[in-house]
Amino acid sequence: MAGDGCEVSDLDQDKYDSAENVKIICLGDSAVGKSKLMERFLMDGFRPQQLSTFALTLYKYSTCVDGNTVLVDFWDTAGQERFHSMHASYYHKAHACIMVFDVQRKITYKNLGKWYQELREYRPEIPCIVVANKIDADIRVTQKGFNFGKKHNLPFYFVSAADGTNVVKLFKDAIKLAVSYKQNSQDFLDEVMRELENFELEKQEAEDLSEKEDLSEDGEKPKAV
Ligand SMILES: Nc1nc2c(ncn2[C@@H]2O[C@H](COP(=O)(O)OP(=O)(O)OP(=O)(O)O)[C@@H](O)[C@H]2O)c(=O)[nH]1
Ligand SMILES: [Mg+2]
């Protein structure tokens, strides 16, 4: 992405502290359609960027929420989810999560519990939307009750990356939730992290100061008369 000035800060998590940036992550078993959903939503203007070191793809998207420009980074994984565990940095400073399962494979629905548990370990309070993908394969699945959403009090959508059903709604809602989370949250972990960062800074300052004092003491030793 030459020339747009983004390359340096792409993985600079501090940018998510600024008001206009939000980070939305996607979770779920391999092959449930996470990437296809993102591609379907971003088709007109998506700019995939393969960062092989981190094995993830960032999709950048700019939109307007309540009259303000919002830059969204959608984070998509490239394979690690097969091991049912993501690197902590994937969750770090995320503002919303889209959690996907495949209506054709029961196991991917069963595994939502594991994904949700891991999500909550890192991000106890961010909004999370549960998504039943591939409904085009058999529309009758929409008659079924999938209780995971209800059980955890999470919004639930039937979607299809293949024919586009509900995809725009899903992503627009996810962005709104991410922005409102960012504006209103008093996420306990965020607070703790901020406190810890301040604490580290203060500690460092104190150490620097005492080093200086030691030095000046050395330099001003009373001379023997
Ligand atoms: N019928 C149908 N197939 C879909 C749909 N979405 C994705 N697929 C297919 O499912 C397969 C997996 O889709 P991906 O988007 O690559 O899945 P993923 O979750 O990103 O998989 P990993 O990157 O391995 O974690 C592909 O063959 C897609 O064509 C859908 O809505 N309907
Ligand atoms: Mg993928």
PDB file of C-alpha atoms and ligand atoms in Angstrom:
ATOM      1  CA  MET A   1       0.000   0.000   0.000  1.00  0.00           C
ATOM      2  CA  ALA A   2       2.518   2.522  -1.102  1.00  0.00           C
ATOM      3  CA  GLY A   3       1.782   6.175  -0.759  1.00  0.00           C
ATOM      4  CA  ASP A   4      -1.146   6.167   1.651  1.00  0.00           C
ATOM      5  CA  GLY A   5       0.990   6.468   4.746  1.00  0.00           C
ATOM      6  CA  CYS A   6      -0.562   3.446   6.405  1.00  0.00           C
ATOM      7  CA  GLU A   7       2.193   0.936   6.286  1.00  0.00           C
ATOM      8  CA  VAL A   8       4.071   1.958   9.417  1.00  0.00           C
ATOM      9  CA  SER A   9       1.125   2.016  11.737  1.00  0.00           C
ATOM     10  CA  ASP A  10      -0.749  -1.012  10.467  1.00  0.00           C
ATOM     11  CA  LEU A  11       0.083  -3.080  13.467  1.00  0.00           C
ATOM     12  CA  ASP A  12       0.545  -0.177  15.792  1.00  0.00           C
ATOM     13  CA  GLN A  13      -2.111  -0.949  18.336  1.00  0.00           C
ATOM     14  CA  ASP A  14      -1.920   2.527  19.843  1.00  0.00           C
ATOM     15  CA  LYS A  15      -3.861   3.906  16.911  1.00  0.00           C
ATOM     16  CA  TYR A  16      -6.975   2.210  18.263  1.00  0.00           C
ATOM     17  CA  ASP A  17      -6.892   4.672  21.129  1.00  0.00           C
ATOM     18  CA  SER A  18      -7.650   7.530  18.782  1.00  0.00           C
ATOM     19  CA  ALA A  19     -11.313   8.319  18.424  1.00  0.00           C
ATOM     20  CA  GLU A  20     -11.701   7.603  14.738  1.00  0.00           C
ATOM     21  CA  ASN A  21     -10.249   4.089  14.603  1.00  0.00           C
ATOM     22  CA  VAL A  22     -12.012   0.867  15.509  1.00  0.00           C
ATOM     23  CA  LYS A  23     -10.880  -2.711  15.328  1.00  0.00           C
ATOM     24  CA  ILE A  24     -13.312  -5.538  14.589  1.00  0.00           C
ATOM     25  CA  ILE A  25     -12.214  -9.145  14.781  1.00  0.00           C
ATOM     26  CA  CYS A  26     -13.697 -12.271  13.295  1.00  0.00           C
ATOM     27  CA  LEU A  27     -13.704 -15.631  15.082  1.00  0.00           C
ATOM     28  CA  GLY A  28     -14.829 -19.132  14.259  1.00  0.00           C
ATOM     29  CA  ASP A  29     -13.627 -22.500  13.022  1.00  0.00           C
ATOM     30  CA  SER A  30     -11.746 -22.901   9.796  1.00  0.00           C
ATOM     31  CA  ALA A  31     -13.820 -22.733   6.588  1.00  0.00           C
ATOM     32  CA  VAL A  32     -16.978 -21.313   8.177  1.00  0.00           C
ATOM     33  CA  GLY A  33     -16.733 -18.394   5.742  1.00  0.00           C
ATOM     34  CA  LYS A  34     -15.095 -15.601   7.741  1.00  0.00           C
ATOM     35  CA  SER A  35     -12.985 -14.364   4.843  1.00  0.00           C
ATOM     36  CA  LYS A  36     -15.789 -14.708   2.314  1.00  0.00           C
ATOM     37  CA  LEU A  37     -18.096 -12.651   4.523  1.00  0.00           C
ATOM     38  CA  MET A  38     -15.549  -9.848   4.720  1.00  0.00           C
ATOM     39  CA  GLU A  39     -14.903 -10.012   1.016  1.00  0.00           C
ATOM     40  CA  ARG A  40     -18.611  -9.912   0.286  1.00  0.00           C
ATOM     41  CA  PHE A  41     -19.050  -6.786   2.394  1.00  0.00           C
ATOM     42  CA  LEU A  42     -15.939  -5.030   1.146  1.00  0.00           C
ATOM     43  CA  MET A  43     -16.106  -6.119  -2.468  1.00  0.00           C
ATOM     44  CA  ASP A  44     -16.289  -2.610  -3.955  1.00  0.00           C
ATOM     45  CA  GLY A  45     -13.264  -1.310  -2.215  1.00  0.00           C
ATOM     46  CA  PHE A  46     -11.456  -3.856  -0.186  1.00  0.00           C
ATOM     47  CA  ARG A  47      -7.717  -3.798   0.112  1.00  0.00           C
ATOM     48  CA  PRO A  48      -6.466  -7.047   1.527  1.00  0.00           C
ATOM     49  CA  GLN A  49      -3.036  -6.934   2.979  1.00  0.00           C
ATOM     50  CA  GLN A  50      -1.262 -10.163   3.734  1.00  0.00           C
ATOM     51  CA  LEU A  51       1.066  -9.853   6.675  1.00  0.00           C
ATOM     52  CA  SER A  52       2.608 -13.261   6.588  1.00  0.00           C
ATOM     53  CA  THR A  53       4.606 -12.843   9.776  1.00  0.00           C
ATOM     54  CA  PHE A  54       1.430 -12.543  11.755  1.00  0.00           C
ATOM     55  CA  ALA A  55      -0.570 -14.730   9.408  1.00  0.00           C
ATOM     56  CA  LEU A  56      -3.441 -12.336   9.326  1.00  0.00           C
ATOM     57  CA  THR A  57      -5.215 -10.126   6.831  1.00  0.00           C
ATOM     58  CA  LEU A  58      -6.295  -6.596   7.578  1.00  0.00           C
ATOM     59  CA  TYR A  59      -9.152  -5.152   5.600  1.00  0.00           C
ATOM     60  CA  LYS A  60      -9.441  -1.394   5.804  1.00  0.00           C
ATOM     61  CA  TYR A  61     -12.766   0.325   5.485  1.00  0.00           C
ATOM     62  CA  SER A  62     -13.852   3.898   5.892  1.00  0.00           C
ATOM     63  CA  THR A  63     -17.423   4.874   6.688  1.00  0.00           C
ATOM     64  CA  CYS A  64     -19.603   7.490   8.317  1.00  0.00           C
ATOM     65  CA  VAL A  65     -21.288   6.972  11.685  1.00  0.00           C
ATOM     66  CA  ASP A  66     -23.489   9.772  13.056  1.00  0.00           C
ATOM     67  CA  GLY A  67     -21.773  12.300  10.816  1.00  0.00           C
ATOM     68  CA  ASN A  68     -18.253  11.285  11.814  1.00  0.00           C
ATOM     69  CA  THR A  69     -15.723   9.483   9.645  1.00  0.00           C
ATOM     70  CA  VAL A  70     -14.732   6.167  11.129  1.00  0.00           C
ATOM     71  CA  LEU A  71     -11.824   4.049   9.945  1.00  0.00           C
ATOM     72  CA  VAL A  72     -12.461   0.397  10.504  1.00  0.00           C
ATOM     73  CA  ASP A  73      -9.836  -2.327  10.540  1.00  0.00           C
ATOM     74  CA  PHE A  74     -11.335  -5.767  10.063  1.00  0.00           C
ATOM     75  CA  TRP A  75      -8.935  -8.428  11.273  1.00  0.00           C
ATOM     76  CA  ASP A  76      -9.164 -11.822   9.661  1.00  0.00           C
ATOM     77  CA  THR A  77      -6.987 -14.802  10.452  1.00  0.00           C
ATOM     78  CA  ALA A  78      -5.275 -17.118   8.041  1.00  0.00           C
ATOM     79  CA  GLY A  79      -5.365 -20.503   9.614  1.00  0.00           C
ATOM     80  CA  GLN A  80      -4.376 -20.282  13.277  1.00  0.00           C
ATOM     81  CA  GLU A  81      -7.943 -20.887  14.289  1.00  0.00           C
ATOM     82  CA  ARG A  82      -7.461 -24.526  13.381  1.00  0.00           C
ATOM     83  CA  PHE A  83      -5.627 -24.807  16.663  1.00  0.00           C
ATOM     84  CA  HIS A  84      -8.554 -23.294  18.518  1.00  0.00           C
ATOM     85  CA  SER A  85      -6.530 -20.572  20.012  1.00  0.00           C
ATOM     86  CA  MET A  86      -5.492 -17.160  18.820  1.00  0.00           C
ATOM     87  CA  HIS A  87      -2.529 -15.059  19.713  1.00  0.00           C
ATOM     88  CA  ALA A  88      -3.367 -12.502  22.399  1.00  0.00           C
ATOM     89  CA  SER A  89      -2.510  -9.625  20.067  1.00  0.00           C
ATOM     90  CA  TYR A  90      -5.414 -10.624  17.861  1.00  0.00           C
ATOM     91  CA  TYR A  91      -7.804  -9.662  20.659  1.00  0.00           C
ATOM     92  CA  HIS A  92      -5.836  -6.702  21.921  1.00  0.00           C
ATOM     93  CA  LYS A  93      -7.843  -3.463  21.737  1.00  0.00           C
ATOM     94  CA  ALA A  94     -10.602  -5.025  19.635  1.00  0.00           C
ATOM     95  CA  HIS A  95     -13.894  -3.111  19.852  1.00  0.00           C
ATOM     96  CA  ALA A  96     -16.278  -5.725  18.490  1.00  0.00           C
ATOM     97  CA  CYS A  97     -16.320  -9.334  17.388  1.00  0.00           C
ATOM     98  CA  ILE A  98     -18.167 -11.246  14.685  1.00  0.00           C
ATOM     99  CA  MET A  99     -18.333 -14.917  15.619  1.00  0.00           C
ATOM    100  CA  VAL A 100     -19.199 -17.224  12.752  1.00  0.00           C
ATOM    101  CA  PHE A 101     -20.384 -20.816  12.390  1.00  0.00           C
ATOM    102  CA  ASP A 102     -21.379 -22.870   9.364  1.00  0.00           C
ATOM    103  CA  VAL A 103     -24.998 -24.070   9.414  1.00  0.00           C
ATOM    104  CA  GLN A 104     -23.949 -27.141   7.469  1.00  0.00           C
ATOM    105  CA  ARG A 105     -21.425 -28.337  10.037  1.00  0.00           C
ATOM    106  CA  LYS A 106     -22.736 -28.900  13.540  1.00  0.00           C
ATOM    107  CA  ILE A 107     -19.267 -29.052  15.057  1.00  0.00           C
ATOM    108  CA  THR A 108     -18.651 -25.410  14.110  1.00  0.00           C
ATOM    109  CA  TYR A 109     -21.749 -24.468  16.125  1.00  0.00           C
ATOM    110  CA  LYS A 110     -20.603 -26.576  19.069  1.00  0.00           C
ATOM    111  CA  ASN A 111     -17.207 -24.887  19.019  1.00  0.00           C
ATOM    112  CA  LEU A 112     -18.734 -21.442  19.469  1.00  0.00           C
ATOM    113  CA  GLY A 113     -18.507 -22.046  23.214  1.00  0.00           C
ATOM    114  CA  LYS A 114     -14.730 -22.362  23.056  1.00  0.00           C
ATOM    115  CA  TRP A 115     -14.361 -19.277  20.905  1.00  0.00           C
ATOM    116  CA  TYR A 116     -16.616 -17.297  23.167  1.00  0.00           C
ATOM    117  CA  GLN A 117     -14.727 -18.362  26.261  1.00  0.00           C
ATOM    118  CA  GLU A 118     -11.415 -17.308  24.759  1.00  0.00           C
ATOM    119  CA  LEU A 119     -12.866 -14.014  23.561  1.00  0.00           C
ATOM    120  CA  ARG A 120     -14.121 -13.217  27.050  1.00  0.00           C
ATOM    121  CA  GLU A 121     -10.781 -14.021  28.638  1.00  0.00           C
ATOM    122  CA  TYR A 122      -9.223 -11.214  26.645  1.00  0.00           C
ATOM    123  CA  ARG A 123     -12.149  -8.897  25.987  1.00  0.00           C
ATOM    124  CA  PRO A 124     -14.772  -9.397  28.682  1.00  0.00           C
ATOM    125  CA  GLU A 125     -17.119  -6.694  27.501  1.00  0.00           C
ATOM    126  CA  ILE A 126     -16.864  -5.978  23.801  1.00  0.00           C
ATOM    127  CA  PRO A 127     -20.012  -6.451  21.711  1.00  0.00           C
ATOM    128  CA  CYS A 128     -20.151  -9.797  19.930  1.00  0.00           C
ATOM    129  CA  ILE A 129     -22.506 -10.824  17.116  1.00  0.00           C
ATOM    130  CA  VAL A 130     -23.192 -14.512  16.450  1.00  0.00           C
ATOM    131  CA  VAL A 131     -23.496 -15.387  12.775  1.00  0.00           C
ATOM    132  CA  ALA A 132     -24.994 -18.481  11.135  1.00  0.00           C
ATOM    133  CA  ASN A 133     -23.402 -18.519   7.681  1.00  0.00           C
ATOM    134  CA  LYS A 134     -24.169 -20.425   4.443  1.00  0.00           C
ATOM    135  CA  ILE A 135     -27.955 -20.328   4.742  1.00  0.00           C
ATOM    136  CA  ASP A 136     -28.098 -20.332   0.929  1.00  0.00           C
ATOM    137  CA  ALA A 137     -27.161 -24.016   1.039  1.00  0.00           C
ATOM    138  CA  ASP A 138     -30.417 -24.857   2.816  1.00  0.00           C
ATOM    139  CA  ILE A 139     -32.777 -22.040   3.661  1.00  0.00           C
ATOM    140  CA  ARG A 140     -34.775 -24.317   5.993  1.00  0.00           C
ATOM    141  CA  VAL A 141     -32.071 -23.962   8.643  1.00  0.00           C
ATOM    142  CA  THR A 142     -33.492 -20.539   9.404  1.00  0.00           C
ATOM    143  CA  GLN A 143     -36.445 -22.333  11.010  1.00  0.00           C
ATOM    144  CA  LYS A 144     -34.138 -23.988  13.490  1.00  0.00           C
ATOM    145  CA  GLY A 145     -33.512 -22.600  16.926  1.00  0.00           C
ATOM    146  CA  PHE A 146     -29.874 -21.833  17.538  1.00  0.00           C
ATOM    147  CA  ASN A 147     -29.831 -20.880  21.166  1.00  0.00           C
ATOM    148  CA  PHE A 148     -26.243 -19.828  21.629  1.00  0.00           C
ATOM    149  CA  GLY A 149     -27.078 -16.173  21.003  1.00  0.00           C
ATOM    150  CA  LYS A 150     -30.029 -16.139  23.363  1.00  0.00           C
ATOM    151  CA  LYS A 151     -28.147 -18.020  26.047  1.00  0.00           C
ATOM    152  CA  HIS A 152     -25.381 -15.439  26.127  1.00  0.00           C
ATOM    153  CA  ASN A 153     -27.583 -12.496  25.309  1.00  0.00           C
ATOM    154  CA  LEU A 154     -25.880 -11.799  21.984  1.00  0.00           C
ATOM    155  CA  PRO A 155     -27.372 -10.588  18.709  1.00  0.00           C
ATOM    156  CA  PHE A 156     -27.810 -13.396  16.186  1.00  0.00           C
ATOM    157  CA  TYR A 157     -27.963 -13.170  12.378  1.00  0.00           C
ATOM    158  CA  PHE A 158     -28.618 -15.668   9.589  1.00  0.00           C
ATOM    159  CA  VAL A 159     -26.349 -14.733   6.678  1.00  0.00           C
ATOM    160  CA  SER A 160     -24.911 -15.936   3.400  1.00  0.00           C
ATOM    161  CA  ALA A 161     -21.600 -14.763   2.044  1.00  0.00           C
ATOM    162  CA  ALA A 162     -22.504 -16.530  -1.190  1.00  0.00           C
ATOM    163  CA  ASP A 163     -25.711 -14.626  -1.989  1.00  0.00           C
ATOM    164  CA  GLY A 164     -25.195 -11.645   0.310  1.00  0.00           C
ATOM    165  CA  THR A 165     -28.202 -12.153   2.615  1.00  0.00           C
ATOM    166  CA  ASN A 166     -27.885  -9.882   5.667  1.00  0.00           C
ATOM    167  CA  VAL A 167     -24.173  -9.256   5.087  1.00  0.00           C
ATOM    168  CA  VAL A 168     -24.362  -5.459   4.827  1.00  0.00           C
ATOM    169  CA  LYS A 169     -26.652  -5.302   7.839  1.00  0.00           C
ATOM    170  CA  LEU A 170     -24.284  -7.495   9.838  1.00  0.00           C
ATOM    171  CA  PHE A 171     -21.217  -5.374   9.156  1.00  0.00           C
ATOM    172  CA  LYS A 172     -22.962  -2.015   9.543  1.00  0.00           C
ATOM    173  CA  ASP A 173     -24.341  -3.127  12.887  1.00  0.00           C
ATOM    174  CA  ALA A 174     -20.950  -4.451  13.975  1.00  0.00           C
ATOM    175  CA  ILE A 175     -19.366  -1.082  13.162  1.00  0.00           C
ATOM    176  CA  LYS A 176     -22.054   0.805  15.088  1.00  0.00           C
ATOM    177  CA  LEU A 177     -21.596  -1.471  18.082  1.00  0.00           C
ATOM    178  CA  ALA A 178     -17.809  -1.059  17.940  1.00  0.00           C
ATOM    179  CA  VAL A 179     -18.065   2.727  17.815  1.00  0.00           C
ATOM    180  CA  SER A 180     -20.575   2.909  20.618  1.00  0.00           C
ATOM    181  CA  TYR A 181     -18.524   0.511  22.737  1.00  0.00           C
ATOM    182  CA  LYS A 182     -15.500   2.709  22.228  1.00  0.00           C
ATOM    183  CA  GLN A 183     -17.370   5.880  23.137  1.00  0.00           C
ATOM    184  CA  ASN A 184     -19.136   4.528  26.193  1.00  0.00           C
ATOM    185  CA  SER A 185     -17.211   1.692  27.644  1.00  0.00           C
ATOM    186  CA  GLN A 186     -15.524   1.626  30.953  1.00  0.00           C
ATOM    187  CA  ASP A 187     -14.070  -1.738  30.162  1.00  0.00           C
ATOM    188  CA  PHE A 188     -12.475  -2.951  33.328  1.00  0.00           C
ATOM    189  CA  LEU A 189      -9.512  -4.542  31.567  1.00  0.00           C
ATOM    190  CA  ASP A 190      -8.851  -1.398  29.529  1.00  0.00           C
ATOM    191  CA  GLU A 191      -8.780   0.575  32.753  1.00  0.00           C
ATOM    192  CA  VAL A 192      -6.403  -1.898  34.352  1.00  0.00           C
ATOM    193  CA  MET A 193      -4.101  -1.827  31.326  1.00  0.00           C
ATOM    194  CA  ARG A 194      -4.017   1.971  31.433  1.00  0.00           C
ATOM    195  CA  GLU A 195      -3.260   1.906  35.153  1.00  0.00           C
ATOM    196  CA  LEU A 196      -0.478  -0.603  34.585  1.00  0.00           C
ATOM    197  CA  GLU A 197       1.036   1.487  31.811  1.00  0.00           C
ATOM    198  CA  ASN A 198       0.998   4.551  34.077  1.00  0.00           C
ATOM    199  CA  PHE A 199       2.442   2.507  36.883  1.00  0.00           C
ATOM    200  CA  GLU A 200       5.303   1.342  34.653  1.00  0.00           C
ATOM    201  CA  LEU A 201       5.972   4.918  33.594  1.00  0.00           C
ATOM    202  CA  GLU A 202       6.002   6.186  37.158  1.00  0.00           C
ATOM    203  CA  LYS A 203       8.296   3.362  38.194  1.00  0.00           C
ATOM    204  CA  GLN A 204      10.675   4.200  35.374  1.00  0.00           C
ATOM    205  CA  GLU A 205      10.653   7.875  36.286  1.00  0.00           C
ATOM    206  CA  ALA A 206      11.347   7.031  39.915  1.00  0.00           C
ATOM    207  CA  GLU A 207      14.246   4.807  38.893  1.00  0.00           C
ATOM    208  CA  ASP A 208      15.681   7.479  36.619  1.00  0.00           C
ATOM    209  CA  LEU A 209      15.435   9.997  39.417  1.00  0.00           C
ATOM    210  CA  SER A 210      17.140   7.811  41.986  1.00  0.00           C
ATOM    211  CA  GLU A 211      19.908   7.027  39.486  1.00  0.00           C
ATOM    212  CA  LYS A 212      20.472  10.742  39.044  1.00  0.00           C
ATOM    213  CA  GLU A 213      20.534  11.265  42.791  1.00  0.00           C
ATOM    214  CA  ASP A 214      23.075   8.471  43.195  1.00  0.00           C
ATOM    215  CA  LEU A 215      25.246  10.062  40.572  1.00  0.00           C
ATOM    216  CA  SER A 216      25.056  13.495  42.072  1.00  0.00           C
ATOM    217  CA  GLU A 217      25.785  12.077  45.521  1.00  0.00           C
ATOM    218  CA  ASP A 218      28.882  10.416  44.108  1.00  0.00           C
ATOM    219  CA  GLY A 219      29.912  13.674  42.560  1.00  0.00           C
ATOM    220  CA  GLU A 220      29.432  15.721  45.718  1.00  0.00           C
ATOM    221  CA  LYS A 221      31.090  13.592  48.314  1.00  0.00           C
ATOM    222  CA  PRO A 222      32.285  15.811  51.121  1.00  0.00           C
ATOM    223  CA  LYS A 223      35.984  16.313  50.786  1.00  0.00           C
ATOM    224  CA  ALA A 224      38.183  15.272  53.675  1.00  0.00           C
ATOM    225  CA  VAL A 225      39.570  18.329  55.330  1.00  0.00           C
TER     226      VAL A 225
HETATM  227  N1  LIG B   1     -22.545 -22.150   0.083  1.00  0.00           N
HETATM  228  C1  LIG B   1     -21.780 -21.263   0.718  1.00  0.00           C
HETATM  229  N2  LIG B   1     -20.445 -21.458   0.813  1.00  0.00           N
HETATM  230  C2  LIG B   1     -19.711 -20.537   1.460  1.00  0.00           C
HETATM  231  C3  LIG B   1     -20.283 -19.389   2.053  1.00  0.00           C
HETATM  232  N3  LIG B   1     -19.297 -18.674   2.636  1.00  0.00           N
HETATM  233  C4  LIG B   1     -18.176 -19.333   2.418  1.00  0.00           C
HETATM  234  N4  LIG B   1     -18.402 -20.450   1.690  1.00  0.00           N
HETATM  235  C5  LIG B   1     -17.395 -21.422   1.258  1.00  0.00           C
HETATM  236  O1  LIG B   1     -16.786 -21.982   2.414  1.00  0.00           O
HETATM  237  C6  LIG B   1     -15.398 -22.172   2.186  1.00  0.00           C
HETATM  238  C7  LIG B   1     -14.593 -21.489   3.279  1.00  0.00           C
HETATM  239  O2  LIG B   1     -14.743 -20.093   3.209  1.00  0.00           O
HETATM  240  P1  LIG B   1     -13.668 -19.096   3.811  1.00  0.00           P
HETATM  241  O3  LIG B   1     -14.230 -17.730   3.748  1.00  0.00           O
HETATM  242  O4  LIG B   1     -12.367 -19.327   3.183  1.00  0.00           O
HETATM  243  O5  LIG B   1     -13.619 -19.635   5.317  1.00  0.00           O
HETATM  244  P2  LIG B   1     -12.740 -19.076   6.545  1.00  0.00           P
HETATM  245  O6  LIG B   1     -13.609 -19.118   7.749  1.00  0.00           O
HETATM  246  O7  LIG B   1     -12.127 -17.795   6.187  1.00  0.00           O
HETATM  247  O8  LIG B   1     -11.642 -20.238   6.646  1.00  0.00           O
HETATM  248  P3  LIG B   1     -10.116 -20.137   7.236  1.00  0.00           P
HETATM  249  O9  LIG B   1      -9.449 -18.963   6.585  1.00  0.00           O
HETATM  250  O10 LIG B   1      -9.510 -21.453   6.885  1.00  0.00           O
HETATM  251  O11 LIG B   1     -10.235 -19.989   8.692  1.00  0.00           O
HETATM  252  C8  LIG B   1     -15.107 -21.643   0.788  1.00  0.00           C
HETATM  253  O12 LIG B   1     -15.080 -22.717  -0.109  1.00  0.00           O
HETATM  254  C9  LIG B   1     -16.279 -20.754   0.490  1.00  0.00           C
HETATM  255  O13 LIG B   1     -16.566 -20.691  -0.882  1.00  0.00           O
HETATM  256  C10 LIG B   1     -21.708 -19.223   1.937  1.00  0.00           C
HETATM  257  O14 LIG B   1     -22.310 -18.268   2.421  1.00  0.00           O
HETATM  258  N5  LIG B   1     -22.389 -20.196   1.269  1.00  0.00           N
HETATM  259 MG    MG B   2     -10.136 -17.166   6.047  1.00  0.00          MG
END
